[in-house]
PDB file of C-alpha atoms in Angstrom:
ATOM      1  CA  MET A   1      -0.235   0.235  -0.069  1.00  0.00           C
ATOM      2  CA  PRO A   2       2.050   3.223  -0.944  1.00  0.00           C
ATOM      3  CA  GLU A   3       2.107   5.972   1.512  1.00  0.00           C
ATOM      4  CA  PRO A   4      -0.255   8.730   1.944  1.00  0.00           C
ATOM      5  CA  ALA A   5       0.721  12.022   0.475  1.00  0.00           C
ATOM      6  CA  PRO A   6       1.883  14.186   3.657  1.00  0.00           C
ATOM      7  CA  GLU A   7      -0.630  16.545   3.329  1.00  0.00           C
ATOM      8  CA  ALA A   8      -3.533  14.068   3.282  1.00  0.00           C
ATOM      9  CA  GLN A   9      -1.351  12.522   6.395  1.00  0.00           C
ATOM     10  CA  HIS A  10      -1.679  15.944   8.003  1.00  0.00           C
ATOM     11  CA  ASP A  11      -4.780  16.277   7.324  1.00  0.00           C
ATOM     12  CA  ARG A  12      -5.515  12.790   9.229  1.00  0.00           C
ATOM     13  CA  GLN A  13      -3.702  13.742  11.950  1.00  0.00           C
ATOM     14  CA  VAL A  14      -5.307  17.509  12.303  1.00  0.00           C
ATOM     15  CA  LEU A  15      -9.013  15.389  12.445  1.00  0.00           C
ATOM     16  CA  LEU A  16      -7.994  13.084  14.539  1.00  0.00           C
ATOM     17  CA  GLN A  17      -6.867  15.735  17.425  1.00  0.00           C
ATOM     18  CA  GLN A  18     -10.036  17.356  16.931  1.00  0.00           C
ATOM     19  CA  ILE A  19     -11.846  14.426  17.475  1.00  0.00           C
ATOM     20  CA  VAL A  20      -9.956  13.770  20.722  1.00  0.00           C
ATOM     21  CA  SER A  21     -10.380  17.459  21.940  1.00  0.00           C
ATOM     22  CA  GLU A  22     -14.266  17.081  21.250  1.00  0.00           C
ATOM     23  CA  VAL A  23     -13.953  14.006  23.892  1.00  0.00           C
ATOM     24  CA  HIS A  24     -12.146  15.466  26.119  1.00  0.00           C
ATOM     25  CA  ALA A  25     -13.892  18.415  26.291  1.00  0.00           C
ATOM     26  CA  ASP A  26     -17.328  16.241  26.653  1.00  0.00           C
ATOM     27  CA  HIS A  27     -16.279  13.576  28.827  1.00  0.00           C
ATOM     28  CA  GLY A  28     -12.612  14.475  30.439  1.00  0.00           C
ATOM     29  CA  GLY A  29     -12.983  13.048  33.399  1.00  0.00           C
ATOM     30  CA  ASP A  30     -15.863  10.633  33.024  1.00  0.00           C
ATOM     31  CA  ASP A  31     -15.434   6.852  33.789  1.00  0.00           C
ATOM     32  CA  VAL A  32     -12.866   5.246  31.561  1.00  0.00           C
ATOM     33  CA  ASP A  33     -15.830   3.120  29.274  1.00  0.00           C
ATOM     34  CA  VAL A  34     -17.543   5.815  28.348  1.00  0.00           C
ATOM     35  CA  VAL A  35     -14.579   7.888  27.206  1.00  0.00           C
ATOM     36  CA  ARG A  36     -13.705   4.735  25.668  1.00  0.00           C
ATOM     37  CA  GLU A  37     -17.182   4.770  23.492  1.00  0.00           C
ATOM     38  CA  ALA A  38     -17.509   8.193  22.806  1.00  0.00           C
ATOM     39  CA  LEU A  39     -13.978   8.189  21.391  1.00  0.00           C
ATOM     40  CA  ALA A  40     -14.620   5.119  19.237  1.00  0.00           C
ATOM     41  CA  ARG A  41     -18.019   6.197  18.346  1.00  0.00           C
ATOM     42  CA  ARG A  42     -16.913   9.961  17.054  1.00  0.00           C
ATOM     43  CA  ILE A  43     -13.920   8.499  15.179  1.00  0.00           C
ATOM     44  CA  ALA A  44     -16.294   5.964  13.122  1.00  0.00           C
ATOM     45  CA  GLU A  45     -19.182   9.198  13.004  1.00  0.00           C
ATOM     46  CA  ARG A  46     -16.432  11.011  11.470  1.00  0.00           C
ATOM     47  CA  GLY A  47     -15.642   7.912   9.192  1.00  0.00           C
ATOM     48  CA  PHE A  48     -12.195   7.800  10.215  1.00  0.00           C
ATOM     49  CA  PRO A  49     -10.305   4.839  10.063  1.00  0.00           C
ATOM     50  CA  GLU A  50     -10.439   2.404  12.633  1.00  0.00           C
ATOM     51  CA  GLN A  51      -7.774   3.066  14.952  1.00  0.00           C
ATOM     52  CA  PRO A  52      -5.402   0.466  17.185  1.00  0.00           C
ATOM     53  CA  GLN A  53      -7.051  -0.729  20.435  1.00  0.00           C
ATOM     54  CA  LYS A  54      -4.385   0.138  22.475  1.00  0.00           C
ATOM     55  CA  TRP A  55      -4.012   3.429  21.435  1.00  0.00           C
ATOM     56  CA  VAL A  56      -7.834   3.865  21.727  1.00  0.00           C
ATOM     57  CA  ASP A  57      -8.106   2.479  25.623  1.00  0.00           C
ATOM     58  CA  ASP A  58      -4.298   4.427  26.337  1.00  0.00           C
ATOM     59  CA  THR A  59      -6.049   7.646  24.804  1.00  0.00           C
ATOM     60  CA  ALA A  60      -9.446   7.146  27.358  1.00  0.00           C
ATOM     61  CA  ALA A  61      -7.627   6.558  30.173  1.00  0.00           C
ATOM     62  CA  GLU A  62      -5.512   9.652  29.563  1.00  0.00           C
ATOM     63  CA  VAL A  63      -9.234  11.226  29.101  1.00  0.00           C
ATOM     64  CA  SER A  64     -10.571   9.987  31.341  1.00  0.00           C
ATOM     65  CA  GLN A  65      -7.685  11.283  34.032  1.00  0.00           C
ATOM     66  CA  GLY A  66      -8.741  14.758  32.443  1.00  0.00           C
ATOM     67  CA  ARG A  67      -5.429  14.630  30.519  1.00  0.00           C
ATOM     68  CA  HIS A  68      -5.189  15.954  27.102  1.00  0.00           C
ATOM     69  CA  VAL A  69      -4.009  14.080  24.635  1.00  0.00           C
ATOM     70  CA  VAL A  70      -2.045  15.447  21.736  1.00  0.00           C
ATOM     71  CA  VAL A  71      -2.128  13.574  18.689  1.00  0.00           C
ATOM     72  CA  ASP A  72       0.895  14.611  16.821  1.00  0.00           C
ATOM     73  CA  ARG A  73       3.036  17.503  18.065  1.00  0.00           C
ATOM     74  CA  GLU A  74       3.682  18.564  14.558  1.00  0.00           C
ATOM     75  CA  LEU A  75       0.369  20.162  14.780  1.00  0.00           C
ATOM     76  CA  GLY A  76       1.069  23.137  16.635  1.00  0.00           C
ATOM     77  CA  VAL A  77      -1.094  22.732  19.346  1.00  0.00           C
ATOM     78  CA  ASP A  78       0.798  25.217  21.576  1.00  0.00           C
ATOM     79  CA  ALA A  79      -1.134  27.600  19.655  1.00  0.00           C
ATOM     80  CA  PRO A  80      -4.055  27.809  21.865  1.00  0.00           C
ATOM     81  CA  LEU A  81      -2.203  27.828  24.967  1.00  0.00           C
ATOM     82  CA  GLU A  82       0.181  30.398  24.287  1.00  0.00           C
ATOM     83  CA  GLU A  83      -2.920  32.429  23.392  1.00  0.00           C
ATOM     84  CA  THR A  84      -4.526  31.367  26.859  1.00  0.00           C
ATOM     85  CA  ALA A  85      -1.066  32.055  28.503  1.00  0.00           C
ATOM     86  CA  GLY A  86      -1.012  35.757  26.974  1.00  0.00           C
ATOM     87  CA  ASN A  87      -4.051  36.099  27.879  1.00  0.00           C
ATOM     88  CA  ALA A  88      -3.588  35.570  31.450  1.00  0.00           C
ATOM     89  CA  HIS A  89      -0.381  37.774  31.371  1.00  0.00           C
ATOM     90  CA  GLU A  90      -2.311  40.893  29.593  1.00  0.00           C
ATOM     91  CA  LYS A  91      -5.335  40.489  32.739  1.00  0.00           C
ATOM     92  CA  THR A  92      -2.310  40.464  34.842  1.00  0.00           C
ATOM     93  CA  ARG A  93      -0.835  43.796  34.042  1.00  0.00           C
ATOM     94  CA  GLU A  94      -4.028  45.060  33.946  1.00  0.00           C
ATOM     95  CA  GLU A  95      -4.759  44.384  37.333  1.00  0.00           C
ATOM     96  CA  SER A  96      -1.399  45.880  38.369  1.00  0.00           C
TER      97      SER A  96
END
């Protein structure tokens, strides 16, 4: 099977990160079985290929503990965190 084009691989990673982030937003801290089911359901609903069960289990375990899961560091997921940190810095300066 040929390797997917880099753009297609990137798009799939972005979609998978969106799915994981949505599950975290809706189910972060929930029972691991609830998170696992939600993750598998959203992956299927989006028409995304089934993921390895170990990945689903490990990701669900992290989300059930309230942790954010980064699918691929290359996606630049730090951007929202930097924005949040910047907003906190601005707020601190305003309060001074």
